[in-house]
Structure formats: C-alpha cells, structure tokens
Amino acid sequence: MADFLYLFWNRKEVAQQMAKATPEEWQKVTGRWTAWLEELKKTGHIQSLGAPLQMAGKMVQGPQKRVTDGPYAETKDVLGGFNLVTAKDLDEAAELAKGCPILETGGQVEVRPIRPM
Amino acid sequence: MADFLYLFWNKGGVSRMDTASPEEIQKMMQKWMAWTETLKKGGHIKEGGVPLQSAGKVVHGGRKNVTDGPYAEAKDVVGGFILVTAKDLDEATELSKGCPVLEGDGMVEVRPIRSLPA
Amino acid sequence: MTEEVPRLVDHLFRREAGKMVSYLTKVFGMGNLALAEDVVQETLVKALETWPFNGLPDNPSAWLMRVARNRAIDLVRREAHFKYIAPDLAYLFKLREEGAAPEPQREKEIQDDQLRMMFSCCHPDLSADAQVTLILKTLCGFSVSEIAHALLSQEDAVEKKLGRARKTLRESGTFVELTNNLDIPRRLETVHQALYLLFNEGYHGSRSDRKEPEELCYEAMRLTLLLCEHPQGQRPKTYALLSLMCLNAARLPGRLSDDGTLIQLEFQDRSKWDPALIGKGLEYLERAWAGQAVSEYLVEASIAGLHCSAKAYAETEWGRILELYNLLYHLKPTPVVALNRAIALGKAEGLEKGLEELRNLPGAGKLREYPFYPAALGEFHLLAGRPKEAEAYFAEAVKRSRNEPEKVFFERKLKSCQ
C-alpha cells in the first residue's frame, strides 16, 4: 500500500457560484462529498481527512517574496481542497478518485504519489 | 488561531534540485531545516510536510478520463504541502516568506482552511 | 535561534555521494555508472524532502546508504537484464536478507568500494586530466559546473571529458578488484599521480576568483589517507605523497594576507601554520623514509618538512634543502625544479652563485611564460643591492602574472625597487 494526495481542482466559475450558493444547494453538495468520503473511509482508504479550502488566500513568490492575492490564478481551475488516501498503487488511487463529486461539475482530481518517508 | 495550507509550487514544473550538486542540495537542506525549525518552535506546524512525487494521474470531469499527471494546465506544479496554524492570513503569509522554494523563484500558495463540521 | 537548528557536517553530501556511487557501481556494474549517479541524486533529493519535516535521522550516512541500496534493489528487481550485468547481485540480496551488517564491517566495505572506484577511474587509457575529472565526479561528489570551476575549464568540456571517460570504463568492462595483485600495483603509480595532480590543482589554483581552491587539497588528502589505510596502498610512496600534502596544506593559512595577496615564505606568520597537520606530515615522512624506495614525492615532502621545521625563515637549513633539490632534479629534471634548485643554491652558497645558475638555467626556454622565473632573478638582484636591474625583472613578472594575487604581489615587489 502507498499514500496518495488528492488535489481537488474546481472550475473557477463553479467555485464562484458556490460562494453564492443557497443553504439548500450547499447541503446537496456537502451530502455528495460526505457519501463519497464515507465510502472511502469504510474501505480503509482514507489516510488522513483533508479539508476544503477557502477561496481567499495569498501567493508569495520569488526571492523578492512578492505577495499578491491568491489563489493560484494561472489556470481555469482553482484548488478547492485536498485529501490523503491509501491505495494499492497509483492506478487504484485514480480509480477511486472517479467517485469524487467535483468531477460532476467539470472539475478535476489530481492524484499524486507521496514520497515514502 | 486558524489553520492554513501552504502549497509549494515549482516554477515551470521543475525542481532545480533534480540537477543540483550534492553540495547545493546540502545547502538547500540547511535552509529548509532552518525554516521548519522556526515554524516548529513557534508552534505553527499542524501537520508535517508532505513531499510529492512528480508523477501522478489526473481524473477529468464528465467522462472521467484518466491521464498521466501532474495537473498540466498550469505551467507550474505543486511539489509538496504543509499545514500550519497561525493567527490570521497575514501572519501565515508572513511566516511563509522564509520558505526556501522562494529562492528558486518558486511560489507558496497560502490558503485558509474551512473548518470542518464536527 | 539559528544555532539550535540541527546542522549537517560540512560537505557531508559530497562525501556520501562518493561512497554511494562507489557502492552502487559495484552493484550495477561499471557500465552503469550514470545510473548509479542518478540513484544517488534521487536519494539526496529524497533526504531534502523528508529531513526538514521529520527531523534529522540519527545516522544520516546510514540513512542515505540504506535508501540508495533499497532503490538499487528495486531497480535490479524491475530490470531483468540486471541479472546478467550486475556482478554483485548475490551480495546485494544477501545484504537485504541480513539487514544491517555490523557497523565496523560496513565501514570497511564502504572504504573498499571507494578504493576500487579510485583504481578503476585511473584507467591507463585515460589521460591524467580525465582521471582527475572522473574522480571528482564519482568519488568527491562534484557536479559538472563545480568541476569546471575547480579545474578552470568549461562545463561542456568537462561534460565531454566525462562522457568519453565513462565510455572507456564501460568498454573495459570490469572493476579492478582490490585483490588483483597484478593490476593494482601497476595502477598504484597512476593513482598517485592523479591524487598529486588533484592536490596541486587546489594548491596552485591559478585563479583568484575561485572561492575555495583548498577544497581540492582536502579531497586529495582524504582519498590519499584512504589509500594509506588499505594494505594495497600501504607503500612508502603513498606515505610520502600524504606527507607532502599534509606539509603543504599546513602552510595554506599563512600563504595569503587578509586582503588576499600572496605572502612570500620569508614573511609568512609561521604561527598560522597548522601544527597538527605538520605533525601528521612529519609522521608520514618518517614512515616513508623507512621504506627503500626514494621517490620524487619523498624528496618534495622532505623539502617541505625542512621548511615546516624551521622556527624562523633565518633558521632554514638551505644546505640540506639544496642537497634534496639536487636529488629531486635527478629524479625529475623539469625547468621548475631547476628554478627552485637555483634559488636554494643562492640561499645556501651565495647570491652570485644563485644568479649564475639562474641565468644558465637548463630548460629556461620552457619558462618563457612563468612569472616566477623573472621574479627569482629580480629578487636576487634586489638582495644583491641592484634595484635597477631588479626592476626590469619584476616588470616582466607583472606582465606574466596569471591572476590578481600574483599581479598585486609582483607590483608590490616592483614598487620596492623604486
């Protein structure tokens, strides 16, 4: 078994809409996430529960340590959260990621192997 | 106090360390240790850092295509992350300035974490 | 706060890189030197990514070696062809089964790995220059740009040289085993020469913007010491070489003034010389003399020993130094040795005799670009009270100077004539 990081990339416009979502809509989305994560937990794939990120943030860059408003903006997506999972290999980790609700709204899940310590 | 995520971005997707000499790697190591030591002493480290391998997969929305990663729409790549605790976003940003990735023109993304419902 | 940050031993990664490359090349075979270097790079990067967060391991050297070895095992497993080309596969798997071997034994094996590498780098088909380049890369953990910097070369030239050298080694196929009683003694000579060249590159580093030319001296000493500790290397000539290095390195701290200019032996502050290194140098000198063979290293070390033992410049035993230069010229009749012999002659038997010798120096034609030749003539004229003649010679030395410290040094000399 090995550990992997899921990075949840959300479409920017989706993320912006979500910021204005009604409680009802929030509940629906949250429900889908909870269901998926529960499933992973039950099958022993959750290594450490990650967290959703707020849209705000800062970028610090280069030797001059220039600070600009975040999040990282050079793509059409924005990082919405992360999770640490355990899987047999990279392929299984990618397979498991297919259940992630972010995919329904055109987002992406980046699966990255973690350097074993 | 609140929790923050630091994402270490490698500019252009390459870590300069892949071609660095042992001497240069050792110097970089000393800088990283100095920085993490400062964070540790100040009680800012929430969860130790996690370095990522540059390989990976990306699962795309809709048809759930799987392609070889890392996430390739950005010209930069996430090289690792660490969870810290700080008073507010400003303090977290200030603390991140000691991070050695910045010396190689890399970036640190500082993101507040939404508190999870208990 | 900074002093509480755990610190790594200086140059630890370089050292360990040399050890790991030597070990991995044994595992992968000589033809896979580049692969061994890749695994080492990967291992060091892995350390960089984990140590700052997890803390320093108790034994960093052992951690690196273990990670490199496990990676090697993975590679060997994955690539079936290694079964045919890895000469030491059985050994590798044995280690895996046994877990960690006892430390002292491990230490001994690592030393042997490095020596085997050293002898293999000194392949007779390679130029001395290529041998030194290869040693710096594989045994000393220098990068191409660091080698280029240290040897006053260009990066692409170093890269090419390394490529050709690796090819030569690959085609020659195997390592020189330390148990090979035919090849090892034959190659020992070449190994000595390469180490001597490495040391001198650092000692006479002819460029002032080099940050730490002494690094090469210390690398050469480390490897020579390794050689002195192995039965195959324990020859009077090896002791003489190490002695020479110690006695010269001991005087490095007195050689430059605070503003980075050269200081003549006569005016050096002898209290700055390193007494521990002088002690070691004299100890090895004694061991070298105990053998039967007289070598140029032995004679050079003996000369350095006499300089180190003189409490003050005025107490220098020039008569004995001259005898040794006579012997050295017999062993190594080069123009530079002739020049130094002429200087010793002047000091021992009078200025005019020295000048006479300098004017009729054998091989002087080859010293046409060497600044210390006119400088020696200038010095003797100056001492003989003829500043006018001296001036012309020092002006010539300034013209020939090869770097800033030399130039500043000769210009000062020139001024003192006016």
XYZ file of C-alpha atoms in Angstrom:
653
model
C 0.000 0.000 0.000
C 1.106 3.538 -0.629
C -0.153 7.000 0.185
C -1.530 9.448 -2.322
C -2.676 13.009 -2.268
C -5.885 14.076 -3.975
C -5.928 17.666 -5.081
C -9.417 18.828 -5.987
C -9.389 21.317 -8.838
C -12.633 23.169 -9.220
C -13.769 25.145 -12.264
C -13.405 28.807 -11.341
C -16.945 29.710 -12.319
C -18.288 26.787 -10.321
C -16.283 27.868 -7.302
C -17.613 31.415 -7.669
C -21.189 30.179 -7.929
C -20.701 28.032 -4.873
C -19.651 31.086 -2.903
C -23.146 32.476 -3.556
C -24.981 29.195 -3.141
C -28.091 28.852 -1.015
C -28.053 26.656 2.111
C -30.152 24.154 0.208
C -27.582 23.871 -2.589
C -24.736 23.666 -0.068
C -26.416 20.815 1.686
C -26.777 18.879 -1.538
C -23.124 19.260 -2.462
C -21.968 18.504 1.049
C -24.108 15.382 1.034
C -22.454 14.070 -2.108
C -18.980 14.698 -0.702
C -19.838 13.074 2.607
C -21.181 9.996 0.860
C -18.038 9.597 -1.220
C -15.656 10.139 1.688
C -17.679 7.776 3.917
C -17.321 5.101 1.289
C -13.548 5.603 1.125
C -13.339 5.539 4.896
C -15.290 2.312 5.149
C -12.977 0.597 2.691
C -9.956 1.811 4.634
C -8.670 4.170 2.005
C -8.663 7.370 3.997
C -5.231 8.052 5.363
C -5.971 11.430 6.824
C -9.016 13.547 6.279
C -8.063 16.603 4.293
C -10.008 19.807 4.218
C -11.820 22.146 1.905
C -10.079 25.437 1.302
C -11.474 28.917 1.374
C -11.353 30.834 -1.866
C -9.290 33.617 -0.313
C -5.542 33.275 0.049
C -2.186 34.752 -0.777
C 0.567 33.924 -3.216
C 4.134 34.555 -2.124
C 6.591 34.449 -4.970
C 10.282 34.506 -5.735
C 13.351 35.788 -3.935
C 11.731 39.234 -3.548
C 8.910 37.474 -1.688
C 6.277 39.440 -3.532
C 2.816 38.921 -2.025
C -0.281 39.001 -4.237
C -3.835 37.908 -3.628
C -4.397 34.207 -4.130
C -5.427 31.624 -5.015
C -3.082 30.488 -7.770
C -4.717 32.003 -10.817
C -2.892 30.864 -13.895
C -5.437 28.203 -14.783
C -9.138 27.950 -15.344
C -9.332 25.874 -12.196
C -8.747 26.660 -8.605
C -7.693 24.306 -5.862
C -10.704 23.600 -3.699
C -9.372 21.062 -1.252
C -7.243 18.016 -0.654
C -7.270 14.599 0.907
C -4.758 11.910 1.802
C -5.667 8.373 0.754
C -4.117 4.941 0.859
C -4.279 2.631 -2.133
C -2.535 -0.357 -3.649
C -0.993 1.702 -6.385
C -1.434 4.796 -8.494
C -3.966 3.075 -10.722
C -6.207 2.100 -7.837
C -5.920 5.595 -6.394
C -7.006 7.070 -9.742
C -9.875 4.585 -9.961
C -11.140 5.526 -6.515
C -10.969 9.197 -7.449
C -13.620 8.639 -10.099
C -16.266 8.803 -7.361
C -15.370 12.365 -6.471
C -18.306 14.796 -6.840
C -16.084 17.548 -8.213
C -15.988 15.671 -11.497
C -19.732 16.195 -11.948
C -19.239 19.915 -12.357
C -16.302 19.633 -14.750
C -13.577 19.735 -12.118
C -10.523 17.517 -11.944
C -8.822 15.373 -9.341
C -5.058 15.353 -9.375
C -3.662 12.168 -7.860
C -0.071 12.422 -6.647
C 2.028 9.712 -5.051
C 3.612 10.801 -1.808
C 7.293 10.211 -1.271
C 7.501 7.389 1.224
C 9.285 8.596 4.344
C -5.901 30.699 15.663
C -6.764 29.220 12.291
C -5.337 26.568 10.014
C -3.719 27.230 6.678
C -2.367 25.180 3.845
C 0.947 26.053 2.255
C 1.292 24.699 -1.246
C 4.797 24.716 -2.658
C 4.761 25.465 -6.353
C 7.749 24.656 -8.524
C 8.078 27.213 -11.284
C 7.867 25.622 -14.704
C 7.212 22.286 -13.068
C 10.855 21.505 -12.440
C 12.558 21.275 -9.149
C 16.026 22.735 -9.511
C 17.217 20.115 -7.085
C 16.970 17.380 -9.724
C 20.141 18.719 -11.299
C 21.754 20.260 -8.244
C 25.079 19.016 -6.921
C 25.315 17.235 -3.565
C 26.842 20.393 -2.127
C 23.954 22.525 -3.372
C 21.389 20.046 -2.077
C 23.046 20.113 1.319
C 22.927 23.912 1.390
C 19.245 23.837 0.434
C 18.618 21.254 3.158
C 20.149 23.562 5.729
C 17.796 26.327 4.649
C 14.727 24.102 4.831
C 15.699 22.871 8.269
C 16.169 26.430 9.483
C 12.705 27.371 8.237
C 10.815 24.338 9.533
C 12.644 24.698 12.850
C 11.349 28.255 13.149
C 7.817 27.095 12.401
C 8.084 24.221 14.869
C 9.430 26.389 17.663
C 6.630 28.874 17.161
C 4.110 26.036 17.363
C 2.938 26.691 13.832
C 3.246 23.215 12.359
C -0.063 21.486 12.330
C 0.820 18.519 10.210
C 4.294 17.772 8.908
C 5.139 18.488 5.340
C 4.294 16.081 2.581
C 6.595 15.951 -0.421
C 5.004 14.717 -3.631
C 6.464 12.701 -6.427
C 6.313 14.428 -9.731
C 4.488 11.514 -11.373
C 0.754 11.113 -10.942
C -2.633 10.899 -12.630
C -5.399 13.362 -13.300
C -9.044 12.310 -13.382
C -11.059 14.686 -15.538
C -14.632 15.738 -15.021
C -17.563 14.459 -17.008
C -16.272 11.363 -18.722
C -13.772 10.622 -16.014
C -10.853 10.220 -18.353
C -7.649 9.401 -16.604
C -4.484 10.960 -17.999
C -0.926 10.979 -16.766
C -0.411 13.764 -14.292
C 0.536 16.005 -12.680
C -2.147 18.599 -13.378
C -0.847 20.051 -16.565
C -2.866 23.142 -17.333
C -0.622 25.226 -15.199
C 2.982 25.599 -16.211
C 3.852 25.167 -12.558
C 3.500 22.083 -10.431
C 2.678 21.509 -6.778
C 5.775 19.986 -5.201
C 4.500 19.488 -1.688
C 2.466 20.978 1.100
C 2.335 21.576 4.798
C -0.431 22.503 7.228
C 0.240 25.353 9.610
C -1.548 27.228 12.345
C -1.396 30.977 12.537
C -3.286 33.927 13.995
C -4.635 35.021 10.646
C -3.931 35.026 6.918
C -1.446 37.851 7.309
C 0.634 36.009 9.862
C 0.515 32.831 7.804
C 1.695 34.789 4.765
C 4.481 36.425 6.728
C 5.708 33.057 8.040
C 5.753 31.595 4.554
C 8.331 34.135 3.443
C 11.097 32.058 4.998
C 10.323 29.139 2.703
C 13.349 28.147 0.572
C 11.253 27.407 -2.558
C 11.024 31.156 -2.954
C 14.758 31.416 -3.560
C 14.488 29.457 -6.738
C 11.668 31.666 -7.973
C 9.099 29.134 -6.745
C 5.851 30.104 -5.055
C 3.999 29.416 -1.851
C 0.244 29.466 -2.016
C -1.285 30.249 1.360
C -4.897 29.106 1.716
C -7.144 29.306 4.751
C -8.771 26.008 5.548
C -12.512 25.807 6.065
C -13.170 24.432 9.480
C -14.747 21.028 9.137
C -18.089 20.411 10.702
C -17.507 18.287 13.784
C 17.820 30.626 17.119
C 19.893 29.502 14.170
C 22.441 27.665 16.268
C 19.722 25.357 17.533
C 18.939 24.184 14.018
C 20.471 20.736 13.561
C 23.486 21.127 11.304
C 24.907 18.640 8.875
C 28.624 18.010 8.795
C 30.241 20.233 6.151
C 30.363 18.585 2.725
C 28.569 15.521 4.128
C 26.509 15.078 0.954
C 29.576 15.232 -1.263
C 31.310 12.612 0.839
C 28.274 10.391 0.947
C 27.641 10.821 -2.774
C 31.134 9.464 -3.417
C 30.535 6.500 -1.154
C 27.131 5.720 -2.658
C 28.319 5.990 -6.263
C 31.197 3.639 -5.454
C 28.886 1.171 -3.810
C 26.165 1.334 -6.475
C 28.645 0.951 -9.301
C 29.772 -2.239 -7.680
C 26.148 -3.383 -7.703
C 25.163 -2.203 -11.182
C 28.479 -2.844 -12.849
C 30.945 -0.368 -14.311
C 28.843 0.040 -17.442
C 26.082 1.673 -15.396
C 28.000 4.464 -13.753
C 25.452 7.020 -14.938
C 22.603 5.012 -13.430
C 24.465 4.885 -10.125
C 24.775 8.661 -10.249
C 21.042 9.025 -10.906
C 20.144 6.879 -7.920
C 22.412 8.983 -5.727
C 20.760 12.186 -6.967
C 17.353 10.731 -6.225
C 18.471 9.690 -2.747
C 19.792 13.118 -1.863
C 16.633 14.822 -3.138
C 14.583 12.419 -1.062
C 16.589 13.393 2.006
C 15.994 17.039 1.186
C 12.262 16.445 1.008
C 11.905 14.474 4.207
C 14.538 15.515 6.751
C 13.395 19.111 7.223
C 9.954 17.823 8.235
C 10.780 14.584 10.017
C 13.963 15.738 11.654
C 17.497 14.527 11.015
C 17.904 10.756 11.193
C 20.166 9.508 13.979
C 22.739 8.414 11.472
C 22.402 10.438 8.265
C 25.102 8.475 6.423
C 23.416 5.163 7.188
C 20.018 6.575 6.173
C 21.354 7.668 2.780
C 23.116 4.380 2.161
C 20.015 2.385 3.112
C 17.725 4.388 0.831
C 20.196 4.150 -2.059
C 20.558 0.420 -1.552
C 16.807 -0.187 -1.429
C 16.366 1.811 -4.601
C 19.092 -0.285 -6.214
C 17.308 -3.463 -5.213
C 14.047 -2.162 -6.709
C 15.785 -1.313 -9.960
C 17.539 -4.651 -10.144
C 14.242 -6.443 -9.497
C 12.390 -4.467 -12.126
C 15.000 -4.756 -14.827
C 15.559 -8.368 -15.611
C 18.704 -7.647 -17.588
C 20.494 -6.660 -14.413
C 20.612 -10.318 -13.582
C 23.199 -10.623 -16.284
C 25.129 -7.456 -15.863
C 25.126 -6.914 -12.124
C 28.174 -8.729 -10.918
C 27.378 -8.454 -7.275
C 23.722 -9.309 -7.207
C 24.056 -12.212 -4.834
C 25.896 -9.962 -2.474
C 23.157 -7.360 -2.680
C 20.393 -9.792 -1.878
C 22.429 -11.243 0.923
C 22.631 -7.816 2.484
C 18.895 -7.412 2.152
C 18.296 -10.658 3.980
C 20.790 -9.992 6.702
C 19.545 -6.486 7.327
C 22.207 -4.167 8.552
C 25.699 -5.577 8.754
C 27.693 -4.619 11.852
C 28.894 -1.015 11.563
C 32.675 -1.520 11.573
C 32.439 -4.156 8.901
C 30.161 -1.929 6.850
C 32.607 0.935 7.233
C 35.391 -1.268 5.916
C 33.317 -2.324 2.921
C 32.486 1.256 2.049
C 36.173 2.129 2.146
C 36.951 -0.768 -0.150
C 34.214 0.344 -2.542
C 35.778 3.769 -2.785
C 39.268 2.413 -3.342
C 38.028 0.047 -6.021
C 36.415 3.052 -7.691
C 39.612 5.065 -7.376
C 41.687 2.375 -9.057
C 39.039 1.900 -11.730
C 38.969 5.638 -12.511
C 42.733 5.552 -13.051
C 42.416 3.520 -16.203
C 45.680 3.545 -18.182
C 43.854 4.580 -21.354
C 42.656 7.795 -19.734
C 44.700 10.972 -19.548
C 45.693 12.132 -16.069
C 43.338 15.041 -16.572
C 40.414 12.734 -17.388
C 41.221 10.577 -14.370
C 41.089 13.565 -12.042
C 37.823 14.733 -13.601
C 36.302 11.302 -13.133
C 37.498 11.080 -9.540
C 35.984 14.460 -8.739
C 32.669 13.414 -10.242
C 32.315 9.927 -8.849
C 34.315 9.918 -5.623
C 34.120 13.506 -4.495
C 30.510 14.255 -5.465
C 31.339 17.355 -7.522
C 28.866 18.495 -10.170
C 29.991 19.280 -13.699
C 29.888 23.002 -13.036
C 31.812 22.604 -9.792
C 34.471 20.574 -11.613
C 34.689 23.157 -14.387
C 35.125 25.829 -11.757
C 37.745 23.878 -9.823
C 39.792 22.848 -12.858
C 39.455 26.167 -14.684
C 37.638 24.525 -17.541
C 34.341 24.928 -19.368
C 31.245 22.930 -18.440
C 30.767 21.406 -21.874
C 34.437 20.431 -21.996
C 34.080 18.680 -18.645
C 30.871 17.023 -19.806
C 32.579 15.716 -22.921
C 35.585 14.509 -20.993
C 33.340 12.648 -18.565
C 31.363 11.104 -21.395
C 34.480 9.776 -23.067
C 35.901 8.548 -19.776
C 32.683 6.701 -18.889
C 32.742 5.121 -22.315
C 36.304 3.919 -21.830
C 35.368 2.404 -18.496
C 32.228 0.826 -19.911
C 34.169 -0.783 -22.709
C 36.871 -2.007 -20.390
C 34.029 -3.806 -18.666
C 35.019 -4.522 -15.139
C 36.339 -3.093 -11.976
C 39.866 -3.500 -10.866
C 39.374 -5.742 -7.874
C 41.447 -4.886 -4.843
C 42.545 -8.492 -4.685
C 44.065 -8.241 -8.146
C 47.751 -8.422 -7.347
C 48.749 -7.825 -10.916
C 46.792 -4.702 -11.839
C 46.669 -2.953 -8.503
C 50.427 -2.408 -8.082
C 50.632 -1.382 -11.728
C 47.891 1.176 -11.320
C 49.082 2.477 -7.970
C 51.532 4.757 -9.766
C 48.710 6.268 -11.823
C 46.553 6.683 -8.740
C 49.399 8.551 -7.012
C 49.795 10.839 -9.989
C 46.083 11.605 -10.171
C 45.925 12.407 -6.452
C 49.056 14.549 -6.715
C 47.538 16.453 -9.621
C 44.271 16.884 -7.734
C 46.123 18.311 -4.757
C 48.209 20.671 -6.838
C 45.148 21.927 -8.692
C 43.911 23.147 -5.336
C 47.275 24.287 -4.035
C 48.392 26.303 -7.023
C 44.852 27.244 -8.034
C 45.789 29.798 -10.631
C 42.618 31.808 -10.482
C 41.784 34.204 -7.733
C 38.010 34.205 -8.083
C 37.906 30.598 -7.042
C 36.066 30.523 -3.761
C 37.687 27.604 -2.044
C 40.619 26.186 -4.012
C 41.713 24.356 -0.861
C 38.697 22.059 -1.192
C 40.564 20.109 -3.838
C 43.527 19.799 -1.477
C 41.352 18.320 1.221
C 39.622 15.945 -1.194
C 43.042 14.732 -2.371
C 44.173 14.251 1.217
C 41.037 12.360 2.163
C 41.479 9.933 -0.719
C 45.205 9.524 -0.102
C 44.516 8.769 3.542
C 42.052 6.118 2.409
C 44.799 4.633 0.279
C 47.218 4.669 3.230
C 44.758 2.651 5.268
C 44.491 -0.227 2.829
C 47.125 -2.989 2.535
C 47.256 -2.498 -1.238
C 48.056 1.165 -0.802
C 50.472 0.932 2.096
C 53.653 1.733 0.213
C 56.400 4.195 1.141
C 55.426 6.246 -1.889
C 51.833 6.607 -0.655
C 53.074 7.755 2.751
C 55.410 10.209 1.046
C 52.552 11.604 -1.015
C 50.319 12.055 2.032
C 53.209 13.600 3.943
C 53.800 16.080 1.132
C 50.126 17.015 1.075
C 49.966 17.481 4.866
C 53.102 19.613 4.993
C 51.955 21.844 2.146
C 48.344 22.099 3.335
C 49.605 23.013 6.826
C 51.070 26.196 5.398
C 47.983 27.249 3.419
C 46.647 29.516 6.203
C 49.832 31.610 6.120
C 50.054 31.935 2.376
C 47.600 34.758 1.783
C 47.266 38.068 3.586
C 43.902 39.316 4.804
C 43.405 41.235 1.556
C 44.061 38.054 -0.429
C 47.559 38.767 -1.709
C 50.398 36.248 -1.711
C 52.904 36.392 1.099
C 56.483 35.290 0.463
C 57.664 32.380 2.585
C 60.123 34.730 4.250
C 57.386 36.996 5.578
C 54.735 34.443 6.449
C 53.459 34.333 10.027
C 54.559 30.826 10.958
C 52.215 30.736 13.933
C 49.388 30.489 11.408
C 50.676 27.186 10.091
C 48.689 24.202 11.281
C 50.815 22.325 13.848
C 48.583 19.227 13.813
C 48.981 18.825 10.057
C 52.725 19.422 10.310
C 52.883 16.697 12.972
C 50.960 14.284 10.745
C 53.126 15.195 7.772
C 56.351 14.542 9.645
C 54.972 11.269 10.986
C 54.170 10.019 7.485
C 57.512 11.336 6.263
C 59.270 9.116 8.777
C 57.235 6.112 7.662
C 58.057 6.900 4.045
C 61.787 7.094 4.704
C 61.631 3.710 6.429
C 60.969 2.131 3.055
C 63.678 1.508 0.494
C 62.262 3.433 -2.432
C 63.196 7.070 -2.946
C 60.501 8.841 -4.905
C 60.009 12.417 -6.036
C 57.155 12.684 -3.524
C 59.527 11.660 -0.750
C 62.084 14.289 -1.733
C 59.454 17.012 -2.140
C 57.937 16.089 1.215
C 61.366 16.211 2.833
C 61.940 19.718 1.485
C 58.509 20.804 2.751
C 59.369 19.146 6.079
C 62.540 21.229 6.447
C 60.591 24.430 5.780
C 57.935 23.423 8.305
C 60.512 22.541 10.932
C 62.411 25.821 10.716
C 61.268 28.030 13.596
C 62.028 31.150 11.572
C 62.991 31.879 7.993
C 66.552 32.695 9.082
C 66.873 29.196 10.541
C 66.058 27.438 7.278
C 68.575 24.677 6.554
C 69.372 25.707 2.993
C 72.332 23.348 2.707
C 70.134 20.304 3.245
C 67.401 21.745 1.073
C 69.920 22.185 -1.745
C 71.004 18.538 -1.414
C 67.400 17.469 -1.685
C 66.840 19.651 -4.757
C 69.907 18.063 -6.344
C 68.310 14.689 -5.758
C 64.891 15.870 -6.944
C 66.385 17.264 -10.150
C 67.969 13.910 -10.741
C 64.557 12.196 -10.345
C 62.501 14.863 -12.086
C 64.592 17.100 -14.349
C 61.988 19.757 -15.107
C 62.667 23.505 -15.567
C 60.565 24.367 -12.494
C 62.617 22.014 -10.310
C 65.769 23.546 -11.812
C 64.464 27.008 -10.906
C 63.776 26.036 -7.304
C 67.166 24.341 -7.105
C 68.884 27.509 -8.298
C 67.076 29.518 -5.621
C 68.171 27.033 -2.945
C 71.718 27.226 -4.297
C 71.704 31.007 -3.988
C 70.412 30.801 -0.426
C 72.929 28.128 0.560
C 76.075 29.256 -1.265
C 75.668 32.913 -2.007
C 73.588 35.215 -4.187
C 76.009 35.451 -7.068
C 76.239 31.691 -7.405
C 72.444 31.524 -7.451
C 72.243 34.255 -10.094
C 74.813 32.490 -12.214
C 72.733 29.323 -12.030
C 69.503 31.193 -12.785
C 71.000 32.822 -15.875
C 72.105 29.454 -17.237
C 69.013 27.577 -16.127
C 68.558 24.307 -18.030
C 65.270 24.330 -19.883
C 64.769 28.067 -19.332
C 63.153 28.251 -22.742
C 60.176 26.423 -21.363
C 59.726 29.015 -18.624
C 59.050 31.834 -21.031
C 55.584 32.399 -19.579
C 56.356 31.502 -15.990
C 56.270 34.672 -13.843
C 58.331 33.246 -11.006
C 61.416 32.892 -13.181
C 61.971 36.630 -13.755
C 60.733 37.196 -10.187
C 63.532 34.993 -8.826
C 66.112 36.912 -10.874
C 64.617 40.175 -9.629
C 64.687 39.015 -6.041
C 68.346 38.050 -6.174
C 69.349 41.348 -7.798
C 67.371 43.204 -5.169
C 69.080 41.311 -2.361
C 72.445 41.985 -4.002
C 71.699 45.726 -3.878
C 70.974 46.274 -7.557
C 67.391 47.617 -7.583
C 67.721 48.964 -11.139
C 68.268 45.501 -12.602
C 65.653 44.001 -10.287
C 63.048 46.475 -11.502
C 63.181 45.220 -15.075
C 62.711 41.627 -13.950
C 59.756 42.383 -11.708
C 58.146 44.381 -14.501
C 58.440 41.259 -16.631
C 56.903 39.163 -13.821
C 53.940 41.560 -13.611
C 53.446 41.148 -17.336
C 53.425 37.357 -16.994
C 51.219 37.154 -13.890
C 48.309 34.768 -14.292
C 45.904 36.077 -11.699
C 45.137 39.010 -9.481
C 47.029 37.905 -6.332
C 50.153 37.258 -8.405
C 49.849 40.597 -10.150
C 49.415 42.524 -6.908
C 52.344 40.642 -5.417
C 54.773 41.427 -8.253
C 53.609 45.045 -8.449
C 54.493 45.493 -4.800
C 57.867 43.985 -5.458
C 58.321 46.360 -8.374
C 57.475 49.330 -6.157
C 60.002 48.269 -3.551
C 62.730 48.631 -6.183
C 61.925 52.264 -6.868
